Coordinates of C-alpha atoms in Angstrom, one line a residue:
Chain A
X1 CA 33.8 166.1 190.8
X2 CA 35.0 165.5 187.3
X3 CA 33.9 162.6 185.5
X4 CA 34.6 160.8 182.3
X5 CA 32.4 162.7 179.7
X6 CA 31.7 159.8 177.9
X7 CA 32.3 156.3 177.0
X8 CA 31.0 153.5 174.3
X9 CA 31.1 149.7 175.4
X10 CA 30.3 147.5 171.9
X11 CA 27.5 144.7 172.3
X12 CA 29.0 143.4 168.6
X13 CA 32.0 141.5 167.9
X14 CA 33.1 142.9 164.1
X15 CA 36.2 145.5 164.2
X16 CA 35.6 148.9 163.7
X17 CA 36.1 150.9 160.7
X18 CA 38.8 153.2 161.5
X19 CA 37.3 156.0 158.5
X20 CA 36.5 159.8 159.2
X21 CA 39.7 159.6 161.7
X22 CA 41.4 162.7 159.2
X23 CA 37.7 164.7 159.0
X24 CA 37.2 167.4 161.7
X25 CA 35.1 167.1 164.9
X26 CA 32.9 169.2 162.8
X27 CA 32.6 167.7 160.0
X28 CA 32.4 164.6 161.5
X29 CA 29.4 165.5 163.5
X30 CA 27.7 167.5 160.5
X31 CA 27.9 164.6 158.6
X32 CA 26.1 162.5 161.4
X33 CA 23.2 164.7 161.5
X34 CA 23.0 165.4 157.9
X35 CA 22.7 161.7 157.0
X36 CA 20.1 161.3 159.5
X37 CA 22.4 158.4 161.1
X38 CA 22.6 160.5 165.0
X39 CA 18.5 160.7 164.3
X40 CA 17.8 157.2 163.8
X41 CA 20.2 156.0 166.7
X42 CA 17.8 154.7 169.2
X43 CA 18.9 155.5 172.7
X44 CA 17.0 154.0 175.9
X45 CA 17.1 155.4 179.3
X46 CA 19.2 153.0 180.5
X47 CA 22.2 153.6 177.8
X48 CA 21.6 150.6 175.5
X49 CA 22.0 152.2 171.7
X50 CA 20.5 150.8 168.5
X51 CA 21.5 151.9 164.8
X52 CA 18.6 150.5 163.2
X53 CA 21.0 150.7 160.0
X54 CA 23.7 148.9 160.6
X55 CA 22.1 146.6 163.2
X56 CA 24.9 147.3 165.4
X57 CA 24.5 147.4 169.1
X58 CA 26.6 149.4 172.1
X59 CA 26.3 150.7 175.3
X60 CA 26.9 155.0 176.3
X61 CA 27.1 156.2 180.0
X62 CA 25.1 158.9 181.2
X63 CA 27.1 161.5 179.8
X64 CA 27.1 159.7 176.7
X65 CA 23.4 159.6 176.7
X66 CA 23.5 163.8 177.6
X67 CA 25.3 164.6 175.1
X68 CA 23.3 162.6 171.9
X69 CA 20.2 164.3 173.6
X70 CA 22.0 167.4 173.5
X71 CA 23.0 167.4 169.5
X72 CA 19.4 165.7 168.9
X73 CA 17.7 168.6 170.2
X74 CA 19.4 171.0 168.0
X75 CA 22.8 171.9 169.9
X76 CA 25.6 173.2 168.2
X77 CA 29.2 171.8 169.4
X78 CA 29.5 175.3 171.4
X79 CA 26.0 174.8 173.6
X80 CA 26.6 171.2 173.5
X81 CA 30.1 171.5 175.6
X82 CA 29.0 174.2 177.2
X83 CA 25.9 172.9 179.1
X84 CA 27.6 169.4 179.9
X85 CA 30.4 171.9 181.3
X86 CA 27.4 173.1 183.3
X87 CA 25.8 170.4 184.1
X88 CA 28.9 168.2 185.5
X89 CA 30.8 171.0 186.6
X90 CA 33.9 170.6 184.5
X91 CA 35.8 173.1 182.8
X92 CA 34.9 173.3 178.9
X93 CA 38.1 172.3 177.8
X94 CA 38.0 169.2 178.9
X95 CA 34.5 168.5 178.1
X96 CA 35.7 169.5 175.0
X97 CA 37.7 166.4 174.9
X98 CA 35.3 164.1 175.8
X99 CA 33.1 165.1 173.4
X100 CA 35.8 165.0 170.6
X101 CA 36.6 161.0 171.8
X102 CA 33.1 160.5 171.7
X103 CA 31.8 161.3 169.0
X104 CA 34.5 160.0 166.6
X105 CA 34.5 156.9 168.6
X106 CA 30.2 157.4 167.8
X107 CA 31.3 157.4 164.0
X108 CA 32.9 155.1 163.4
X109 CA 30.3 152.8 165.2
X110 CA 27.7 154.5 163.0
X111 CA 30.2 153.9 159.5
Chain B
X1 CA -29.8 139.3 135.6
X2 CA -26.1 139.3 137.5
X3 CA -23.0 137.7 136.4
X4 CA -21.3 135.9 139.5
X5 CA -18.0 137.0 139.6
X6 CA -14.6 134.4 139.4
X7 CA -14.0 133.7 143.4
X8 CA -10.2 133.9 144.5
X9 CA -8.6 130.8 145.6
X10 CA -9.0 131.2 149.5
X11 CA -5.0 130.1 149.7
X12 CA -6.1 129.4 154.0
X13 CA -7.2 126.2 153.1
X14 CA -4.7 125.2 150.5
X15 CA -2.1 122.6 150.8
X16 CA 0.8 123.5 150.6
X17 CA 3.8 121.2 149.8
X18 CA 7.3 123.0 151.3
X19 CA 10.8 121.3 150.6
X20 CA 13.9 122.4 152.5
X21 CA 12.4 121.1 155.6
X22 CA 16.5 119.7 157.2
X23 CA 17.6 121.3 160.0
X24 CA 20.8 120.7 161.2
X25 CA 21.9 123.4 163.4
X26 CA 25.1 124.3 161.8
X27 CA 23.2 124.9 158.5
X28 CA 19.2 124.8 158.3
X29 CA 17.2 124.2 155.4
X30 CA 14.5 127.3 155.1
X31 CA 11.4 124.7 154.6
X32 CA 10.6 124.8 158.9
X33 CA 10.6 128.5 158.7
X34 CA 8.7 128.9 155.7
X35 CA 6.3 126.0 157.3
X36 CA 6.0 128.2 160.8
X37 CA 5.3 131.4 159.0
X38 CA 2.2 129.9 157.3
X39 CA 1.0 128.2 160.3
X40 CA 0.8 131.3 162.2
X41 CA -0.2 133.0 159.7
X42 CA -4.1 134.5 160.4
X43 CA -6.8 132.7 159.5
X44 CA -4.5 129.4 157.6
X45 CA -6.0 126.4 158.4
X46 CA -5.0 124.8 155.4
X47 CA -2.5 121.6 154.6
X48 CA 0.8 121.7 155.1
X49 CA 3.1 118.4 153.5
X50 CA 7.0 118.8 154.4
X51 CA 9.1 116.9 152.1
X52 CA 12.6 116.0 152.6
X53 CA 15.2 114.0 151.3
X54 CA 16.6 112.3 154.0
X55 CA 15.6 109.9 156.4
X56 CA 16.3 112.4 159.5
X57 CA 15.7 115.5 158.1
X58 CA 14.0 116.7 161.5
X59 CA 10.8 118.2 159.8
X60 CA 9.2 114.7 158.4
X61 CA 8.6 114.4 161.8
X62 CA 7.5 117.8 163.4
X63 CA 3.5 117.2 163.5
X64 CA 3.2 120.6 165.3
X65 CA 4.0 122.2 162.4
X66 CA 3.5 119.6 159.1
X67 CA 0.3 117.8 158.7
X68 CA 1.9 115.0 156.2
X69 CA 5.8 114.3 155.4
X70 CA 6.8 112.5 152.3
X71 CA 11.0 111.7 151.0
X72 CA 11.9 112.9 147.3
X73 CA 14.3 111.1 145.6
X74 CA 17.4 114.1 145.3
X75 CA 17.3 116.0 142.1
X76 CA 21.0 114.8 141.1
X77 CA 19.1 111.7 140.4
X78 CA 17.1 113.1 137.5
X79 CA 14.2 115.2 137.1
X80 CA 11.7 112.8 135.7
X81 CA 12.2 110.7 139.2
X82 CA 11.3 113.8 140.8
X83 CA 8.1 114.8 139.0
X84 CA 6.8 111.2 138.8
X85 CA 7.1 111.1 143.2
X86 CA 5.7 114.5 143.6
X87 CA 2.4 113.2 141.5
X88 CA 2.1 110.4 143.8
X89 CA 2.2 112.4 146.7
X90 CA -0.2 115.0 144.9
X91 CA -2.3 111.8 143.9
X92 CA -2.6 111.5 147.5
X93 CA -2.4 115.2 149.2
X94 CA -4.2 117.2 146.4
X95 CA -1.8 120.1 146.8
X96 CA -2.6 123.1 145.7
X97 CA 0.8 125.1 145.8
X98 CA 4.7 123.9 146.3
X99 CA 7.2 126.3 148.1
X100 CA 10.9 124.4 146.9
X101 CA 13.1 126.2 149.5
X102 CA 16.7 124.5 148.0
X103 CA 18.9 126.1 145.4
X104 CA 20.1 122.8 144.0
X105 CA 16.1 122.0 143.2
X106 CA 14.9 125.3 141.9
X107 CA 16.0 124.4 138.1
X108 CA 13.8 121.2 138.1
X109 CA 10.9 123.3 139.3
X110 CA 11.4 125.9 137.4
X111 CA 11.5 123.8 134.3
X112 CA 8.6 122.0 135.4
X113 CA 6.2 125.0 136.5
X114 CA 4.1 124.3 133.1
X115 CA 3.7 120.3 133.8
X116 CA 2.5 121.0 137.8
X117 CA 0.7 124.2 136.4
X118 CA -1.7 121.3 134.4
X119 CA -1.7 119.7 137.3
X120 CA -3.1 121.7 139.3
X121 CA -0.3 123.2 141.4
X122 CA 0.8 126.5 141.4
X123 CA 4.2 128.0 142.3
X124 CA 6.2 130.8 142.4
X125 CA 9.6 130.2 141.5
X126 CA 12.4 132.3 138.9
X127 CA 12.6 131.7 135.3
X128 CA 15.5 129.4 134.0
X129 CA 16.8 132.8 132.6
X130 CA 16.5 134.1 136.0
X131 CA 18.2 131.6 137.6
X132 CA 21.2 131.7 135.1
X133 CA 21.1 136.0 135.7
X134 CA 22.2 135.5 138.9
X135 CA 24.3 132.0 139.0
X136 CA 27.7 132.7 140.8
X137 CA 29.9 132.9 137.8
X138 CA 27.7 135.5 136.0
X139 CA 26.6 137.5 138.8
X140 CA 29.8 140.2 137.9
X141 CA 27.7 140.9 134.4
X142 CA 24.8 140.8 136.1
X143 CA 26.3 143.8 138.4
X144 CA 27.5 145.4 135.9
X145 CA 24.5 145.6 133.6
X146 CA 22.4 146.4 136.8
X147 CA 25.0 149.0 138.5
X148 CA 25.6 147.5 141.3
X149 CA 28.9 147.2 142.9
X150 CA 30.7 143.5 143.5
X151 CA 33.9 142.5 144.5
X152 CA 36.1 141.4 141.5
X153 CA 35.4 138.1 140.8
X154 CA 37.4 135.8 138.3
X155 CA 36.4 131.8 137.0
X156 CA 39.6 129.3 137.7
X157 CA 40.2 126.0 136.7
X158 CA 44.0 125.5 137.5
X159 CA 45.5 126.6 141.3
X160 CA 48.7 127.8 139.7
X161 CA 46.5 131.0 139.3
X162 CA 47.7 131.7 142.9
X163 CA 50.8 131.5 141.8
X164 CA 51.0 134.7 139.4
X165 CA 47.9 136.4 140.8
X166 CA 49.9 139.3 142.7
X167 CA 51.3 139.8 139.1
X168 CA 47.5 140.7 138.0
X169 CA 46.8 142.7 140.4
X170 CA 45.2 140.4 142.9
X171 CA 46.0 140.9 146.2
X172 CA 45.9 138.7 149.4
X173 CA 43.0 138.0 151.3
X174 CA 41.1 136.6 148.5
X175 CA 37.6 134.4 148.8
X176 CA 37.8 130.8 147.2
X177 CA 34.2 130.0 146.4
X178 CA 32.2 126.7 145.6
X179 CA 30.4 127.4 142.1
X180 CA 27.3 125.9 144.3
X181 CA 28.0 126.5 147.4
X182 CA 31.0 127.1 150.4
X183 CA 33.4 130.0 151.0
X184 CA 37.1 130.0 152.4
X185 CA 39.0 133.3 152.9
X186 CA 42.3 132.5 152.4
X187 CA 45.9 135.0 152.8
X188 CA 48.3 133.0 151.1
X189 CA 49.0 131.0 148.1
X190 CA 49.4 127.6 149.7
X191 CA 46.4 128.1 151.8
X192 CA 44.5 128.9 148.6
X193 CA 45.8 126.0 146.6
X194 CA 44.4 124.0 149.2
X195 CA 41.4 125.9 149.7
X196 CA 41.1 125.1 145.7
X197 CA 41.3 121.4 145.3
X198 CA 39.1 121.1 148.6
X199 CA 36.2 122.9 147.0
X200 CA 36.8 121.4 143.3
X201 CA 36.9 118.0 145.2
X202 CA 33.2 118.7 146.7
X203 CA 31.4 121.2 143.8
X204 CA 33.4 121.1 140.9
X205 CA 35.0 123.3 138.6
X206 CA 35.6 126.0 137.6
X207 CA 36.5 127.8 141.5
X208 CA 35.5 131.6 141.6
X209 CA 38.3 133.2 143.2
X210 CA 37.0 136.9 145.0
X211 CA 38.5 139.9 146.1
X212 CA 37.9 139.8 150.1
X213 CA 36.2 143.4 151.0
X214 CA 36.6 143.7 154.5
X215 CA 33.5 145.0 156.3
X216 CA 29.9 143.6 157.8
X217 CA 27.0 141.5 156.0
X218 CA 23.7 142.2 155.8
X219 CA 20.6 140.6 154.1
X220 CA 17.6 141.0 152.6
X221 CA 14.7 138.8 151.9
X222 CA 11.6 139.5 149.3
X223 CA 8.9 138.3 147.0
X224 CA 9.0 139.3 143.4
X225 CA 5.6 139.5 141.5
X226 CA 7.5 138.7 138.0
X227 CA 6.4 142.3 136.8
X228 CA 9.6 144.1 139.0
X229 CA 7.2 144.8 141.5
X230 CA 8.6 143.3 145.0
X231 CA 6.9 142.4 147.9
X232 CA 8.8 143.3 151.6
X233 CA 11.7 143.7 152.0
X234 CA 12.4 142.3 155.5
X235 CA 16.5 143.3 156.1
X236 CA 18.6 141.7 159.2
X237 CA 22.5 141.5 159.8
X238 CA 23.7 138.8 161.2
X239 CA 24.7 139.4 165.2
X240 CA 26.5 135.0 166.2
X241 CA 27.4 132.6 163.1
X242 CA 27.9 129.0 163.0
X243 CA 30.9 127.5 162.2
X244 CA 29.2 127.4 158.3
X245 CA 29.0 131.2 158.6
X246 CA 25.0 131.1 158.7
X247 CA 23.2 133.0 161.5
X248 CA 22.3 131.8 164.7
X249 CA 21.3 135.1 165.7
X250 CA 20.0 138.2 163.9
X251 CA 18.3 141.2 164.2
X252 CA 16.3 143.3 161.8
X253 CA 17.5 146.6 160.1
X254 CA 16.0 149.2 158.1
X255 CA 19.4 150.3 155.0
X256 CA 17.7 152.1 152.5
X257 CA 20.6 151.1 150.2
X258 CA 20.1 147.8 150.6
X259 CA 16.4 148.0 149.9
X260 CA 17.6 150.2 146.9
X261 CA 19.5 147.3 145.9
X262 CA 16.8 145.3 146.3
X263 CA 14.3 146.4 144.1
X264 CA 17.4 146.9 141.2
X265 CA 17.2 143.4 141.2
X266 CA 14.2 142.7 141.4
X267 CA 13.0 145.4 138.7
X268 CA 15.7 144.3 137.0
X269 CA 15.5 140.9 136.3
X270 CA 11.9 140.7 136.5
X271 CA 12.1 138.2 139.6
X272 CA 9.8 135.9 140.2
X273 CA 8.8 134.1 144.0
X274 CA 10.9 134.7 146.9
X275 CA 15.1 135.8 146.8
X276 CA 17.7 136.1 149.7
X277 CA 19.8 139.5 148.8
X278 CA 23.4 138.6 150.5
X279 CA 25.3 142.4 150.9
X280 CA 28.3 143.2 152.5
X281 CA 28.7 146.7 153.4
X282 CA 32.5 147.5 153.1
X283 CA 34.7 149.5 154.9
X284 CA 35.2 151.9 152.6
X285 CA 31.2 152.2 152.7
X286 CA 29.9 151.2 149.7
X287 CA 27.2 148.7 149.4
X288 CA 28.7 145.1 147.5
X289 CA 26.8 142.7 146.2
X290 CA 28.0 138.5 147.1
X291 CA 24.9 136.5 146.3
X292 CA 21.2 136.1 145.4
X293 CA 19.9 133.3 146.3
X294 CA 16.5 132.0 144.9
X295 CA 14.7 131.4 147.4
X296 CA 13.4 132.0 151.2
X297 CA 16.7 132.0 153.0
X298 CA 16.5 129.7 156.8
X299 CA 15.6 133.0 159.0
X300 CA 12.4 133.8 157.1
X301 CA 10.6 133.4 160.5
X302 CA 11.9 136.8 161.4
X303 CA 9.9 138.4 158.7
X304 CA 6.7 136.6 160.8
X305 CA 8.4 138.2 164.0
X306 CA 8.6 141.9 162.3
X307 CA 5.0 141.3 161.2
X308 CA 5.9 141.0 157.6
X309 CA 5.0 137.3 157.1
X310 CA 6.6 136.3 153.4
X311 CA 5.1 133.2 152.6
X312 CA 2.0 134.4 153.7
X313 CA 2.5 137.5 151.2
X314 CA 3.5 134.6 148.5
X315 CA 0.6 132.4 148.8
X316 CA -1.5 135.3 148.5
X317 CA 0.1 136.5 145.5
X318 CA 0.0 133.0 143.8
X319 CA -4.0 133.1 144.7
X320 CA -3.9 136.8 143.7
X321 CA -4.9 137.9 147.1
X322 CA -2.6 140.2 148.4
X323 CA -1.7 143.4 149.9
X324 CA 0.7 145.7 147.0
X325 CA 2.1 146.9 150.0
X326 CA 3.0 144.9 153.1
X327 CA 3.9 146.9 156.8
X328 CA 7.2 148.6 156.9
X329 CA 9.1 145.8 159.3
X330 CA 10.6 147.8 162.6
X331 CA 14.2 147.4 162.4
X332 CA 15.5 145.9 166.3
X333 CA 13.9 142.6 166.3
X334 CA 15.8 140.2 167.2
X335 CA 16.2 136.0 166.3
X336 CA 18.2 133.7 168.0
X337 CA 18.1 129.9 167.1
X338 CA 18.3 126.9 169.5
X339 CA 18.5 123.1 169.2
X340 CA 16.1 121.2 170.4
X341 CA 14.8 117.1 170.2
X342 CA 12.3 116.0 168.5
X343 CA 10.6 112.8 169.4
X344 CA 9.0 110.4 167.2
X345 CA 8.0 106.7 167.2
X346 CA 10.1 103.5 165.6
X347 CA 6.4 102.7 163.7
X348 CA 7.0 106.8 162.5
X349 CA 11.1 106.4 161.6
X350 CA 10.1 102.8 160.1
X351 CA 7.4 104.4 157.5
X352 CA 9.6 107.0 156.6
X353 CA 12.2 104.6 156.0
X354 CA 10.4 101.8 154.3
X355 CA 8.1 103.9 152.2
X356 CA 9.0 107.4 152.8
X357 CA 5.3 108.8 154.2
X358 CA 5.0 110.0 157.6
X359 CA 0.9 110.3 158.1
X360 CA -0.2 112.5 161.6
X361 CA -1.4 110.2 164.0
X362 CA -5.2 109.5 163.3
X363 CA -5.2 110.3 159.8
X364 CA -7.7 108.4 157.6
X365 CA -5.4 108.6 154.5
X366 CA -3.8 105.0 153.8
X367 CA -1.4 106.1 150.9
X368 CA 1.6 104.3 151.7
X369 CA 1.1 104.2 155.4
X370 CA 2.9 102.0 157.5
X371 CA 0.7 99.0 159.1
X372 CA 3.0 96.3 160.0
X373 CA 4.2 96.4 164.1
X374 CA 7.3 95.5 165.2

């Protein structure tokens, strides 16, 4: 059964930064790891996320939590998609999707 | 034969008089906090005198945490006043060390660091020059010698600035800010007129009008060693304000940016004693600069809570007994404030009152101590 890949839920009250919204997935996520900001995040078990930067606070679901593991552990976009596609058995394009939402709804939480 | 070496002051059994110590919950003094810190601190058993400036500032009577409360008479009524009622309470308390915790007082201590210095009491507190660095009105030179980024702030004595001000290339939301203290964002001109004469009316001119940069605060706390060496930092943003805009709740965070700021201004200006860095990160990213403040700012318990105690680190530094480098604070603790009575007796509340000494229950010192009953 298909299920949403995944989705944030704010613990913090400020409004977003809507920046990086012209970048590509790519670049958007390249930028994440290479400043370190994906590495720091502090994701328990349970979904409750931590940037220890910005103090900011939010909640991922279990896909959510999947696919940060996922990048974390060296994944490329291409794996990353393609073992949630596994994993959930959904087709890749629309894990593709998902992962595009989530990760620059992910940035602009980590801006 | 030997030669006995000079002994450290052991600053765990100074005593240690800390000013700040009101609490109201919409906008708490630091001097509680700072108190708490050295309480808990390891191994203090020392003296600690809280000393307040009015009647029902909540910490003259906390005897969990002061051991001895005195009043001051408010520094807008002359420094002289001042000095001449901290020696009678030093006549009395022997204190070894004063922590002022209030902006509005740092310039008398300041100014007076040689005079308690003679006396016997030692301090760590900005120069005057210091001080002046990083006032309100010069802290866009400041930036700009230091290169660190500020929103554009101009000096205004007349309202009809709000007037023409698009024609300048101001643009609203703009920040009207109290040359002392208070901030109102305002998005028009008529709410900024009146945002204007309200904060002239309470702090004087001239008004610092601000560019608003939208984006999150964050703040840092530290201890400068006066050589641009800095002790901490301990960082936090802000997570539930008051309706003053302080925080009731905070938790710690690690920005290397802002710790970069940090020790700019600290190198910098040479600082000396404790500062509050006050950042806003914008939304277009970049790290601004809105205040310093010159002192232990009111959540300075935290930095007990991330196991970086501050005024621990500063009493050791005044005794010149302490760590160059205190832990790296974990970033995810968090503070939340609560309200909460404090009970004290009519024979307490009438000493204070009548000859502004509150003594712990017991204690053999007579210095103005109430005796009459009711």
């Amino acid at each position: 059964m298909a299920k949403p890949v995944s989705t944030l839920k704010s613990t913090f009250s400020s409004a977003e930064s809507p920046r990086r919204e012209s970048h590509t997935l790519s670049e958007i996520l390249q930028e994440l790891l290479r400043t370190d900001r994906l590495h720091a995040l502090a994701v328990s078990a349970n979904g409750f996320a931590f940037d220890p930067r910005s103090g900011q606070s939010f909640t991922v679901n279990q896909t959510g939590i999947d696919t940060v593991e996922l990048l974390l552990a060296g994944g490329s976009l291409e794996t990353t998609v393609e073992s949630l596609s596994t994993r959930y058995d959904v087709p890749a394009d629309v894990v593709l999707g998902g992962v595009e939402v989530f990760i620059r709804q992910l940035s602009r939480y980590l801006s | 034969m030997t030669t006995l070496s000079k002994r450290k002051p052991d600053w765990r059994r100074w005593s240690v008089g800390i000013t700040g110590v009101n609490a109201r919950p919409d906008n708490p003094g630091p001097g509680l906090a700072v108190a708490r810190c050295l309480r808990e601190s390891a191994g203090f058993n020392g003296r600690l005198i809280g000393l307040g400036y009015e009647v029902l500032d909540p910490g003259l009577y906390n005897d969990s945490v002061f051991d001895a409360s005195y009043l001051l008479p408010y520094p807008s009524e002359g420094s002289e006043g001042q000095m001449e009622r901290l020696m009678e309470i030093h006549a009395n308390e022997r204190l070894d060390a004063i922590i002022p915790c209030l902006d509005a007082e740092m310039s008398t201590f300041a100014h007076n660091e040689t005079r308690f210095a003679a006396e016997g009491i030692r301090m760590r507190v900005p120069q005057l020059e210091q001080l002046r660095a990083r006032a309100k009105d010069n802290l866009g030179e400041l930036c700009d010698k230091l290169g660190i980024h500020t929103p554009e702030t101009r000096k205004i004595s007349d309202a009809s600035f709000f007037d023409h001000c698009r024609e300048e290339g101001w643009s609203f939301p703009l920040v009207v800010k109290g040359i002392y203290y208070d901030a109102m964002v305002v998005a028009s001109p008529d709410a900024a007129k009146a945002a204007f004469h309200h904060i002239a009316a309470q702090w004087g001119y001239p008004v610092l009008v601000q560019q608003f940069v939208g984006g999150y605060e964050i703040n840092l706390t530290a201890v400068g060693d006066g050589k641009g060496g800095m002790l901490g930092p301990v960082m936090m943003r802000k997570r539930a304000l008051t309706n003053k805009g302080k925080a009731w709740a905070g938790i710690s965070i690690r920005d290397a940016e802002l710790e970069a700021m940090g020790h700019t201004i600290v190198s910098g200006l040479k600082w000396q004693g404790p500062l509050e860095v006050e950042a806003l990160r914008g939304d277009d990213g970049r790290l601004y600069l809105i205040e310093i403040n010159p002192r232990f700012p009111a959540w300075v318990y935290l930095t007990k809570g991330v196991g970086c105690n501050l005024p621990q680190a500063l009493l050791g530094l005044i005794a010149d007994d302490c760590p160059t480098k205190l832990p790296q604070p974990e970033p995810g603790t968090l503070f939340i404030r609560y309200a909460e009575e404090l009970i004290t007796t009519l024979e307490q509340f009438q000493s204070m009152m009548i000859e502004g000494v509150r003594l712990a229950v017991g204690d053999k010192n007579t210095f103005g101590k109430a005796t009459g009953r009711l």
